[in-house]
Short mmCIF file of N, CA and C in Angstrom, two decimals:
data_model
loop_
_atom_site.label_atom_id
_atom_site.label_comp_id
_atom_site.label_asym_id
_atom_site.label_seq_id
_atom_site.Cartn_x
_atom_site.Cartn_y
_atom_site.Cartn_z
N UNK A 1 0.83 -1.19 0.00
CA UNK A 1 0.00 0.00 0.00
C UNK A 1 0.87 1.25 0.00
N UNK A 2 0.45 2.27 -0.70
CA UNK A 2 1.17 3.54 -0.61
C UNK A 2 1.10 4.07 0.82
N UNK A 3 2.08 4.85 1.20
CA UNK A 3 2.18 5.30 2.59
C UNK A 3 0.96 6.12 3.02
N UNK A 4 0.38 6.91 2.09
CA UNK A 4 -0.79 7.71 2.47
C UNK A 4 -1.98 6.82 2.83
N UNK A 5 -2.08 5.66 2.19
CA UNK A 5 -3.16 4.72 2.55
C UNK A 5 -2.88 4.05 3.88
N UNK A 6 -1.63 3.73 4.11
CA UNK A 6 -1.27 3.14 5.40
C UNK A 6 -1.58 4.13 6.53
N UNK A 7 -1.26 5.41 6.30
CA UNK A 7 -1.56 6.43 7.30
C UNK A 7 -3.06 6.52 7.54
N UNK A 8 -3.85 6.47 6.49
CA UNK A 8 -5.31 6.54 6.62
C UNK A 8 -5.84 5.36 7.43
N UNK A 9 -5.30 4.17 7.18
CA UNK A 9 -5.72 2.98 7.94
C UNK A 9 -5.37 3.11 9.42
N UNK A 10 -4.17 3.61 9.68
CA UNK A 10 -3.76 3.77 11.08
C UNK A 10 -4.60 4.84 11.78
N UNK A 11 -4.90 5.93 11.06
CA UNK A 11 -5.74 6.98 11.64
C UNK A 11 -7.14 6.43 11.93
N UNK A 12 -7.71 5.70 10.99
CA UNK A 12 -9.05 5.13 11.18
C UNK A 12 -9.06 4.13 12.33
N UNK A 13 -7.94 3.45 12.54
CA UNK A 13 -7.83 2.47 13.62
C UNK A 13 -7.40 3.11 14.94
N UNK A 14 -7.16 4.41 14.90
CA UNK A 14 -6.70 5.15 16.07
C UNK A 14 -5.40 4.58 16.65
N UNK A 15 -4.51 4.20 15.73
CA UNK A 15 -3.19 3.71 16.12
C UNK A 15 -2.19 4.83 15.85
N UNK A 16 -1.52 5.31 16.90
CA UNK A 16 -0.53 6.37 16.68
C UNK A 16 0.64 5.84 15.85
N UNK A 17 1.27 6.76 15.09
CA UNK A 17 2.37 6.34 14.22
C UNK A 17 3.29 7.51 13.94
N UNK A 18 4.46 7.20 13.44
CA UNK A 18 5.38 8.19 12.91
C UNK A 18 5.87 7.66 11.56
N UNK A 19 6.33 8.59 10.73
CA UNK A 19 6.88 8.22 9.43
C UNK A 19 8.39 8.40 9.49
N UNK A 20 9.09 7.36 9.15
CA UNK A 20 10.55 7.37 9.13
C UNK A 20 11.01 7.58 7.70
N UNK A 21 11.89 8.57 7.50
CA UNK A 21 12.50 8.75 6.18
C UNK A 21 13.99 8.95 6.38
N UNK A 22 14.70 9.23 5.30
CA UNK A 22 16.17 9.32 5.36
C UNK A 22 16.65 10.44 6.28
N UNK A 23 15.82 11.45 6.53
CA UNK A 23 16.22 12.58 7.37
C UNK A 23 15.75 12.45 8.82
N UNK A 24 15.11 11.36 9.16
CA UNK A 24 14.55 11.19 10.50
C UNK A 24 15.63 10.89 11.53
N UNK A 25 15.32 11.23 12.77
CA UNK A 25 16.17 10.88 13.90
C UNK A 25 15.66 9.54 14.44
N UNK A 26 16.31 8.48 14.07
CA UNK A 26 15.86 7.13 14.40
C UNK A 26 15.78 6.92 15.91
N UNK A 27 16.79 7.38 16.64
CA UNK A 27 16.78 7.20 18.10
C UNK A 27 15.58 7.90 18.73
N UNK A 28 15.24 9.07 18.23
CA UNK A 28 14.09 9.80 18.76
C UNK A 28 12.79 9.05 18.47
N UNK A 29 12.68 8.51 17.27
CA UNK A 29 11.47 7.76 16.89
C UNK A 29 11.34 6.50 17.72
N UNK A 30 12.43 5.78 17.90
CA UNK A 30 12.38 4.57 18.72
C UNK A 30 12.06 4.90 20.18
N UNK A 31 12.57 6.03 20.65
CA UNK A 31 12.25 6.47 22.00
C UNK A 31 10.77 6.78 22.15
N UNK A 32 10.18 7.43 21.14
CA UNK A 32 8.75 7.73 21.15
C UNK A 32 7.95 6.43 21.19
N UNK A 33 8.34 5.47 20.37
CA UNK A 33 7.63 4.18 20.33
C UNK A 33 7.74 3.48 21.68
N UNK A 34 8.94 3.46 22.26
CA UNK A 34 9.14 2.78 23.55
C UNK A 34 8.32 3.44 24.65
N UNK A 35 8.29 4.77 24.66
CA UNK A 35 7.49 5.49 25.66
C UNK A 35 6.02 5.14 25.51
N UNK A 36 5.55 5.10 24.26
CA UNK A 36 4.14 4.75 24.01
C UNK A 36 3.83 3.34 24.49
N UNK A 37 4.70 2.39 24.14
CA UNK A 37 4.47 1.00 24.55
C UNK A 37 4.41 0.90 26.08
N UNK A 38 5.32 1.58 26.75
CA UNK A 38 5.38 1.50 28.21
C UNK A 38 4.18 2.14 28.89
N UNK A 39 3.74 3.28 28.36
CA UNK A 39 2.66 3.99 29.04
C UNK A 39 1.27 3.53 28.59
N UNK A 40 1.05 3.43 27.31
CA UNK A 40 -0.29 3.12 26.79
C UNK A 40 -0.55 1.62 26.70
N UNK A 41 0.52 0.83 26.54
CA UNK A 41 0.38 -0.62 26.37
C UNK A 41 -0.54 -0.95 25.18
N UNK A 42 -0.37 -0.18 24.12
CA UNK A 42 -1.17 -0.35 22.91
C UNK A 42 -0.24 -0.30 21.70
N UNK A 43 -0.75 -0.69 20.52
CA UNK A 43 0.09 -0.67 19.31
C UNK A 43 0.58 0.73 18.94
N UNK A 44 1.71 0.75 18.29
CA UNK A 44 2.31 1.97 17.75
C UNK A 44 3.00 1.55 16.45
N UNK A 45 2.85 2.34 15.41
CA UNK A 45 3.42 1.96 14.11
C UNK A 45 4.52 2.92 13.69
N UNK A 46 5.51 2.36 13.03
CA UNK A 46 6.55 3.16 12.38
C UNK A 46 6.46 2.84 10.90
N UNK A 47 6.04 3.81 10.11
CA UNK A 47 5.97 3.65 8.66
C UNK A 47 7.30 4.10 8.07
N UNK A 48 7.83 3.30 7.19
CA UNK A 48 9.13 3.61 6.59
C UNK A 48 8.94 3.94 5.12
N UNK A 49 9.33 5.15 4.75
CA UNK A 49 9.19 5.58 3.36
C UNK A 49 10.16 4.80 2.47
N UNK A 50 9.73 4.60 1.25
CA UNK A 50 10.56 3.93 0.25
C UNK A 50 11.89 4.67 0.10
N UNK A 51 12.94 3.92 -0.12
CA UNK A 51 14.30 4.44 -0.32
C UNK A 51 14.87 5.14 0.90
N UNK A 52 14.35 4.83 2.08
CA UNK A 52 14.89 5.39 3.31
C UNK A 52 16.27 4.83 3.59
N UNK A 53 16.45 3.56 3.32
CA UNK A 53 17.71 2.90 3.60
C UNK A 53 18.48 2.66 2.32
N UNK A 54 19.81 2.73 2.42
CA UNK A 54 20.68 2.40 1.29
C UNK A 54 20.70 0.90 1.08
N UNK A 55 21.01 0.48 -0.13
CA UNK A 55 21.18 -0.94 -0.41
C UNK A 55 22.37 -1.48 0.37
N UNK A 56 22.38 -2.78 0.60
CA UNK A 56 23.47 -3.40 1.35
C UNK A 56 23.89 -4.68 0.67
N UNK A 57 25.18 -4.86 0.56
CA UNK A 57 25.73 -6.10 0.01
C UNK A 57 26.61 -6.73 1.08
N UNK A 58 26.51 -8.04 1.21
CA UNK A 58 27.35 -8.74 2.18
C UNK A 58 28.82 -8.57 1.82
N UNK A 59 29.63 -8.30 2.83
CA UNK A 59 31.06 -8.12 2.60
C UNK A 59 31.72 -9.44 2.23
N UNK A 60 31.35 -10.49 2.92
CA UNK A 60 31.95 -11.80 2.67
C UNK A 60 30.84 -12.80 2.36
N UNK A 61 30.64 -13.07 1.11
CA UNK A 61 29.64 -14.05 0.75
C UNK A 61 30.19 -15.44 1.02
N UNK A 62 29.44 -16.22 1.79
CA UNK A 62 29.90 -17.56 2.11
C UNK A 62 29.68 -18.49 0.92
N UNK A 63 30.60 -19.40 0.79
CA UNK A 63 30.49 -20.38 -0.29
C UNK A 63 29.32 -21.32 0.00
N UNK A 64 28.69 -21.78 -1.05
CA UNK A 64 27.59 -22.74 -0.90
C UNK A 64 28.18 -24.05 -0.39
N UNK A 65 27.77 -24.42 0.81
CA UNK A 65 28.34 -25.63 1.42
C UNK A 65 27.40 -26.82 1.28
N UNK A 66 26.51 -26.73 0.33
CA UNK A 66 25.62 -27.85 0.06
C UNK A 66 24.25 -27.64 0.68
N UNK A 67 23.38 -27.08 -0.07
CA UNK A 67 22.02 -26.88 0.43
C UNK A 67 21.07 -27.82 -0.31
N UNK A 68 19.98 -28.13 0.34
CA UNK A 68 18.96 -28.98 -0.26
C UNK A 68 17.80 -28.11 -0.72
N UNK A 69 17.18 -28.49 -1.80
CA UNK A 69 15.93 -27.85 -2.16
C UNK A 69 14.85 -28.38 -1.21
N UNK A 70 13.71 -27.73 -1.18
CA UNK A 70 12.61 -28.21 -0.34
C UNK A 70 12.24 -29.64 -0.73
N UNK A 71 12.17 -29.89 -2.03
CA UNK A 71 11.80 -31.22 -2.50
C UNK A 71 12.82 -32.27 -2.07
N UNK A 72 14.11 -31.95 -2.16
CA UNK A 72 15.15 -32.88 -1.73
C UNK A 72 15.07 -33.13 -0.22
N UNK A 73 14.77 -32.08 0.54
CA UNK A 73 14.65 -32.22 1.99
C UNK A 73 13.47 -33.13 2.34
N UNK A 74 12.35 -32.93 1.66
CA UNK A 74 11.17 -33.76 1.92
C UNK A 74 11.45 -35.21 1.56
N UNK A 75 12.10 -35.44 0.42
CA UNK A 75 12.44 -36.82 0.04
C UNK A 75 13.37 -37.46 1.05
N UNK A 76 14.32 -36.70 1.59
CA UNK A 76 15.24 -37.21 2.60
C UNK A 76 14.47 -37.58 3.87
N UNK A 77 13.56 -36.72 4.28
CA UNK A 77 12.75 -36.99 5.47
C UNK A 77 11.93 -38.26 5.27
N UNK A 78 11.22 -38.33 4.15
CA UNK A 78 10.34 -39.48 3.90
C UNK A 78 11.10 -40.79 3.81
N UNK A 79 12.31 -40.73 3.28
CA UNK A 79 13.09 -41.97 3.17
C UNK A 79 13.75 -42.35 4.50
N UNK A 80 13.73 -41.46 5.48
CA UNK A 80 14.40 -41.71 6.75
C UNK A 80 13.46 -42.12 7.88
N UNK A 81 12.17 -41.95 7.70
CA UNK A 81 11.25 -42.25 8.79
C UNK A 81 10.78 -43.70 8.73
N UNK A 82 10.20 -44.15 9.83
CA UNK A 82 9.77 -45.54 9.93
C UNK A 82 8.51 -45.85 9.15
N UNK A 83 8.25 -47.13 8.97
CA UNK A 83 7.08 -47.58 8.19
C UNK A 83 5.75 -47.25 8.86
N UNK A 84 5.75 -47.11 10.17
CA UNK A 84 4.50 -46.80 10.89
C UNK A 84 4.32 -45.31 11.14
N UNK A 85 5.35 -44.50 10.82
CA UNK A 85 5.29 -43.07 11.09
C UNK A 85 4.28 -42.37 10.18
N UNK A 86 3.66 -41.34 10.73
CA UNK A 86 2.62 -40.58 10.02
C UNK A 86 3.21 -39.22 9.63
N UNK A 87 2.84 -38.74 8.45
CA UNK A 87 3.30 -37.44 7.97
C UNK A 87 2.10 -36.53 7.72
N UNK A 88 2.14 -35.35 8.31
CA UNK A 88 1.15 -34.31 8.06
C UNK A 88 1.91 -33.20 7.33
N UNK A 89 1.44 -32.79 6.18
CA UNK A 89 2.15 -31.73 5.44
C UNK A 89 1.24 -30.54 5.22
N UNK A 90 1.87 -29.37 5.20
CA UNK A 90 1.14 -28.12 5.06
C UNK A 90 0.62 -27.94 3.64
N UNK A 91 -0.23 -26.98 3.47
CA UNK A 91 -0.83 -26.69 2.18
C UNK A 91 0.22 -26.21 1.18
N UNK A 92 -0.05 -26.36 -0.08
CA UNK A 92 0.85 -25.87 -1.12
C UNK A 92 1.86 -26.91 -1.58
N UNK A 93 3.03 -26.41 -1.95
CA UNK A 93 4.06 -27.27 -2.54
C UNK A 93 4.52 -28.41 -1.62
N UNK A 94 4.67 -28.20 -0.32
CA UNK A 94 5.10 -29.35 0.50
C UNK A 94 4.16 -30.55 0.39
N UNK A 95 2.85 -30.32 0.39
CA UNK A 95 1.92 -31.45 0.25
C UNK A 95 2.04 -32.09 -1.12
N UNK A 96 2.19 -31.27 -2.15
CA UNK A 96 2.36 -31.82 -3.50
C UNK A 96 3.62 -32.67 -3.56
N UNK A 97 4.69 -32.17 -2.95
CA UNK A 97 5.97 -32.88 -3.01
C UNK A 97 5.95 -34.16 -2.17
N UNK A 98 5.23 -34.15 -1.04
CA UNK A 98 5.06 -35.39 -0.27
C UNK A 98 4.33 -36.41 -1.14
N UNK A 99 3.24 -35.96 -1.78
CA UNK A 99 2.45 -36.84 -2.64
C UNK A 99 3.31 -37.41 -3.76
N UNK A 100 4.04 -36.53 -4.46
CA UNK A 100 4.86 -36.97 -5.60
C UNK A 100 6.00 -37.88 -5.16
N UNK A 101 6.62 -37.58 -4.02
CA UNK A 101 7.71 -38.42 -3.54
C UNK A 101 7.21 -39.82 -3.21
N UNK A 102 6.06 -39.89 -2.54
CA UNK A 102 5.48 -41.21 -2.22
C UNK A 102 5.12 -41.96 -3.51
N UNK A 103 4.59 -41.24 -4.48
CA UNK A 103 4.21 -41.88 -5.75
C UNK A 103 5.44 -42.44 -6.46
N UNK A 104 6.54 -41.65 -6.50
CA UNK A 104 7.77 -42.12 -7.14
C UNK A 104 8.33 -43.35 -6.45
N UNK A 105 8.22 -43.38 -5.11
CA UNK A 105 8.76 -44.50 -4.34
C UNK A 105 7.77 -45.67 -4.27
N UNK A 106 6.58 -45.48 -4.86
CA UNK A 106 5.51 -46.49 -4.81
C UNK A 106 5.23 -46.90 -3.36
N UNK A 107 5.22 -45.88 -2.48
CA UNK A 107 5.07 -46.13 -1.04
C UNK A 107 3.63 -45.98 -0.56
N UNK A 108 2.74 -45.54 -1.40
CA UNK A 108 1.36 -45.33 -0.97
C UNK A 108 1.21 -44.07 -0.15
N UNK A 109 -0.04 -43.70 0.08
CA UNK A 109 -0.34 -42.45 0.77
C UNK A 109 -1.13 -42.67 2.05
N UNK A 110 -1.19 -43.88 2.51
CA UNK A 110 -2.02 -44.23 3.66
C UNK A 110 -1.52 -43.65 4.98
N UNK A 111 -0.27 -43.18 5.04
CA UNK A 111 0.28 -42.61 6.27
C UNK A 111 0.38 -41.09 6.21
N UNK A 112 -0.15 -40.49 5.15
CA UNK A 112 0.00 -39.06 4.93
C UNK A 112 -1.33 -38.34 5.06
N UNK A 113 -1.28 -37.14 5.64
CA UNK A 113 -2.44 -36.25 5.67
C UNK A 113 -1.97 -34.95 5.05
N UNK A 114 -2.47 -34.65 3.88
CA UNK A 114 -2.07 -33.46 3.13
C UNK A 114 -3.10 -32.35 3.40
N UNK A 115 -2.70 -31.32 4.11
CA UNK A 115 -3.65 -30.30 4.53
C UNK A 115 -3.84 -29.25 3.44
N UNK A 116 -4.38 -29.66 2.34
CA UNK A 116 -4.61 -28.76 1.21
C UNK A 116 -5.69 -27.75 1.59
N UNK A 117 -5.37 -26.46 1.45
CA UNK A 117 -6.31 -25.41 1.75
C UNK A 117 -6.44 -25.06 3.22
N UNK A 118 -5.52 -25.50 4.04
CA UNK A 118 -5.59 -25.25 5.48
C UNK A 118 -4.27 -24.71 6.00
N UNK A 119 -3.79 -23.63 5.42
CA UNK A 119 -2.49 -23.08 5.81
C UNK A 119 -2.47 -22.73 7.29
N UNK A 120 -1.47 -23.24 7.97
CA UNK A 120 -1.28 -22.95 9.38
C UNK A 120 -1.86 -23.98 10.32
N UNK A 121 -2.61 -24.94 9.81
CA UNK A 121 -3.29 -25.89 10.67
C UNK A 121 -2.61 -27.25 10.78
N UNK A 122 -1.54 -27.47 10.06
CA UNK A 122 -0.91 -28.80 10.04
C UNK A 122 -0.46 -29.24 11.43
N UNK A 123 0.14 -28.34 12.21
CA UNK A 123 0.65 -28.75 13.52
C UNK A 123 -0.48 -29.10 14.48
N UNK A 124 -1.60 -28.39 14.41
CA UNK A 124 -2.74 -28.73 15.27
C UNK A 124 -3.34 -30.08 14.88
N UNK A 125 -3.44 -30.32 13.59
CA UNK A 125 -3.95 -31.61 13.11
C UNK A 125 -3.02 -32.73 13.58
N UNK A 126 -1.72 -32.49 13.46
CA UNK A 126 -0.73 -33.50 13.87
C UNK A 126 -0.82 -33.77 15.37
N UNK A 127 -1.06 -32.74 16.16
CA UNK A 127 -1.17 -32.94 17.61
C UNK A 127 -2.36 -33.84 17.93
N UNK A 128 -3.47 -33.61 17.26
CA UNK A 128 -4.65 -34.46 17.47
C UNK A 128 -4.38 -35.91 17.11
N UNK A 129 -3.71 -36.11 15.99
CA UNK A 129 -3.37 -37.49 15.58
C UNK A 129 -2.37 -38.10 16.55
N UNK A 130 -1.37 -37.33 16.97
CA UNK A 130 -0.36 -37.85 17.91
C UNK A 130 -0.99 -38.26 19.23
N UNK A 131 -1.99 -37.49 19.69
CA UNK A 131 -2.67 -37.85 20.94
C UNK A 131 -3.47 -39.15 20.79
N UNK A 132 -4.03 -39.37 19.61
CA UNK A 132 -4.82 -40.57 19.36
C UNK A 132 -3.97 -41.78 19.01
N UNK A 133 -2.75 -41.54 18.55
CA UNK A 133 -1.85 -42.63 18.14
C UNK A 133 -0.53 -42.51 18.90
N UNK A 134 -0.53 -42.67 20.22
CA UNK A 134 0.70 -42.45 21.00
C UNK A 134 1.82 -43.44 20.69
N UNK A 135 1.51 -44.55 20.03
CA UNK A 135 2.52 -45.54 19.70
C UNK A 135 3.19 -45.27 18.36
N UNK A 136 2.80 -44.17 17.69
CA UNK A 136 3.37 -43.85 16.37
C UNK A 136 3.95 -42.44 16.39
N UNK A 137 5.05 -42.24 15.67
CA UNK A 137 5.62 -40.91 15.51
C UNK A 137 4.81 -40.15 14.46
N UNK A 138 4.58 -38.87 14.72
CA UNK A 138 3.84 -38.02 13.79
C UNK A 138 4.75 -36.86 13.42
N UNK A 139 5.07 -36.76 12.12
CA UNK A 139 5.94 -35.71 11.61
C UNK A 139 5.11 -34.65 10.89
N UNK A 140 5.40 -33.38 11.18
CA UNK A 140 4.74 -32.27 10.49
C UNK A 140 5.76 -31.64 9.56
N UNK A 141 5.45 -31.60 8.27
CA UNK A 141 6.28 -30.89 7.30
C UNK A 141 5.56 -29.57 7.06
N UNK A 142 6.12 -28.50 7.62
CA UNK A 142 5.44 -27.21 7.62
C UNK A 142 6.35 -26.13 7.07
N UNK A 143 5.76 -25.05 6.63
CA UNK A 143 6.52 -23.90 6.15
C UNK A 143 6.63 -22.84 7.22
N UNK A 144 7.53 -21.89 7.00
CA UNK A 144 7.72 -20.84 7.99
C UNK A 144 6.46 -19.98 8.15
N UNK A 145 5.86 -19.58 7.05
CA UNK A 145 4.66 -18.75 7.12
C UNK A 145 3.49 -19.48 7.75
N UNK A 146 3.31 -20.74 7.39
CA UNK A 146 2.22 -21.53 7.96
C UNK A 146 2.42 -21.72 9.46
N UNK A 147 3.65 -21.93 9.88
CA UNK A 147 3.93 -22.09 11.30
C UNK A 147 3.65 -20.81 12.06
N UNK A 148 4.06 -19.68 11.49
CA UNK A 148 3.86 -18.40 12.15
C UNK A 148 2.37 -18.08 12.30
N UNK A 149 1.55 -18.55 11.37
CA UNK A 149 0.11 -18.27 11.45
C UNK A 149 -0.51 -18.78 12.74
N UNK A 150 0.01 -19.88 13.27
CA UNK A 150 -0.51 -20.46 14.51
C UNK A 150 0.66 -20.86 15.40
N UNK A 151 1.52 -19.89 15.67
CA UNK A 151 2.75 -20.13 16.42
C UNK A 151 2.49 -20.71 17.80
N UNK A 152 1.35 -20.37 18.40
CA UNK A 152 1.01 -20.89 19.71
C UNK A 152 0.82 -22.38 19.76
N UNK A 153 0.64 -23.02 18.61
CA UNK A 153 0.50 -24.48 18.58
C UNK A 153 1.78 -25.19 19.00
N UNK A 154 2.93 -24.59 18.72
CA UNK A 154 4.19 -25.30 18.98
C UNK A 154 4.40 -25.63 20.46
N UNK A 155 4.28 -24.67 21.38
CA UNK A 155 4.47 -25.06 22.78
C UNK A 155 3.37 -25.98 23.29
N UNK A 156 2.16 -25.78 22.81
CA UNK A 156 1.06 -26.66 23.23
C UNK A 156 1.32 -28.08 22.75
N UNK A 157 1.71 -28.22 21.49
CA UNK A 157 2.04 -29.55 20.96
C UNK A 157 3.18 -30.19 21.74
N UNK A 158 4.18 -29.38 22.09
CA UNK A 158 5.32 -29.90 22.84
C UNK A 158 4.92 -30.39 24.23
N UNK A 159 3.96 -29.71 24.85
CA UNK A 159 3.50 -30.12 26.19
C UNK A 159 2.60 -31.35 26.13
N UNK A 160 1.79 -31.44 25.08
CA UNK A 160 0.79 -32.51 25.01
C UNK A 160 1.28 -33.81 24.41
N UNK A 161 2.24 -33.72 23.51
CA UNK A 161 2.65 -34.93 22.79
C UNK A 161 4.15 -35.17 22.93
N UNK A 162 4.51 -36.44 23.02
CA UNK A 162 5.93 -36.81 23.01
C UNK A 162 6.30 -37.40 21.66
N UNK A 163 5.31 -37.75 20.86
CA UNK A 163 5.57 -38.41 19.60
C UNK A 163 5.38 -37.49 18.39
N UNK A 164 5.16 -36.19 18.62
CA UNK A 164 5.01 -35.23 17.53
C UNK A 164 6.32 -34.55 17.23
N UNK A 165 6.68 -34.43 15.96
CA UNK A 165 7.92 -33.79 15.52
C UNK A 165 7.59 -32.77 14.45
N UNK A 166 7.98 -31.50 14.65
CA UNK A 166 7.74 -30.46 13.65
C UNK A 166 9.01 -30.22 12.85
N UNK A 167 8.87 -30.23 11.54
CA UNK A 167 10.00 -30.00 10.62
C UNK A 167 9.64 -28.79 9.75
N UNK A 168 10.45 -27.75 9.82
CA UNK A 168 10.21 -26.56 9.01
C UNK A 168 11.12 -26.55 7.82
#
């Protein structure tokens, strides 16, 4: 959204804000935000104008020491787990790749739950299955965004289940 629209939304929501640009005093703005948080205990926004910051390039680019694609990681996981283990995968490409990997390996799909159209719910679904199947390991193949959508599930799952494993 253009900054004027963001300002209008914040004004309509009665959320105080400041606009940060290249000429702003960052320490003063952060101090204002901290004071607001401490006293009002309510949201405060800092809008950053385009081109406020200069571009940055890493001084020392590290050599590629061997990374896996998501698909390679999923195939590695699936080939490493036990025959009784259950896999819950998040919506989108991870579920497609679990499906395709199982199809290539002719392993069947009877141990997989593909949460198509349910972004963020894979870990909660896995917790329910893990509670009902305490003798089986339950693996969640989840994405960072999907996990963040229901971040509170992670500690709850950790407290409730010993057989649930989350893989991001």
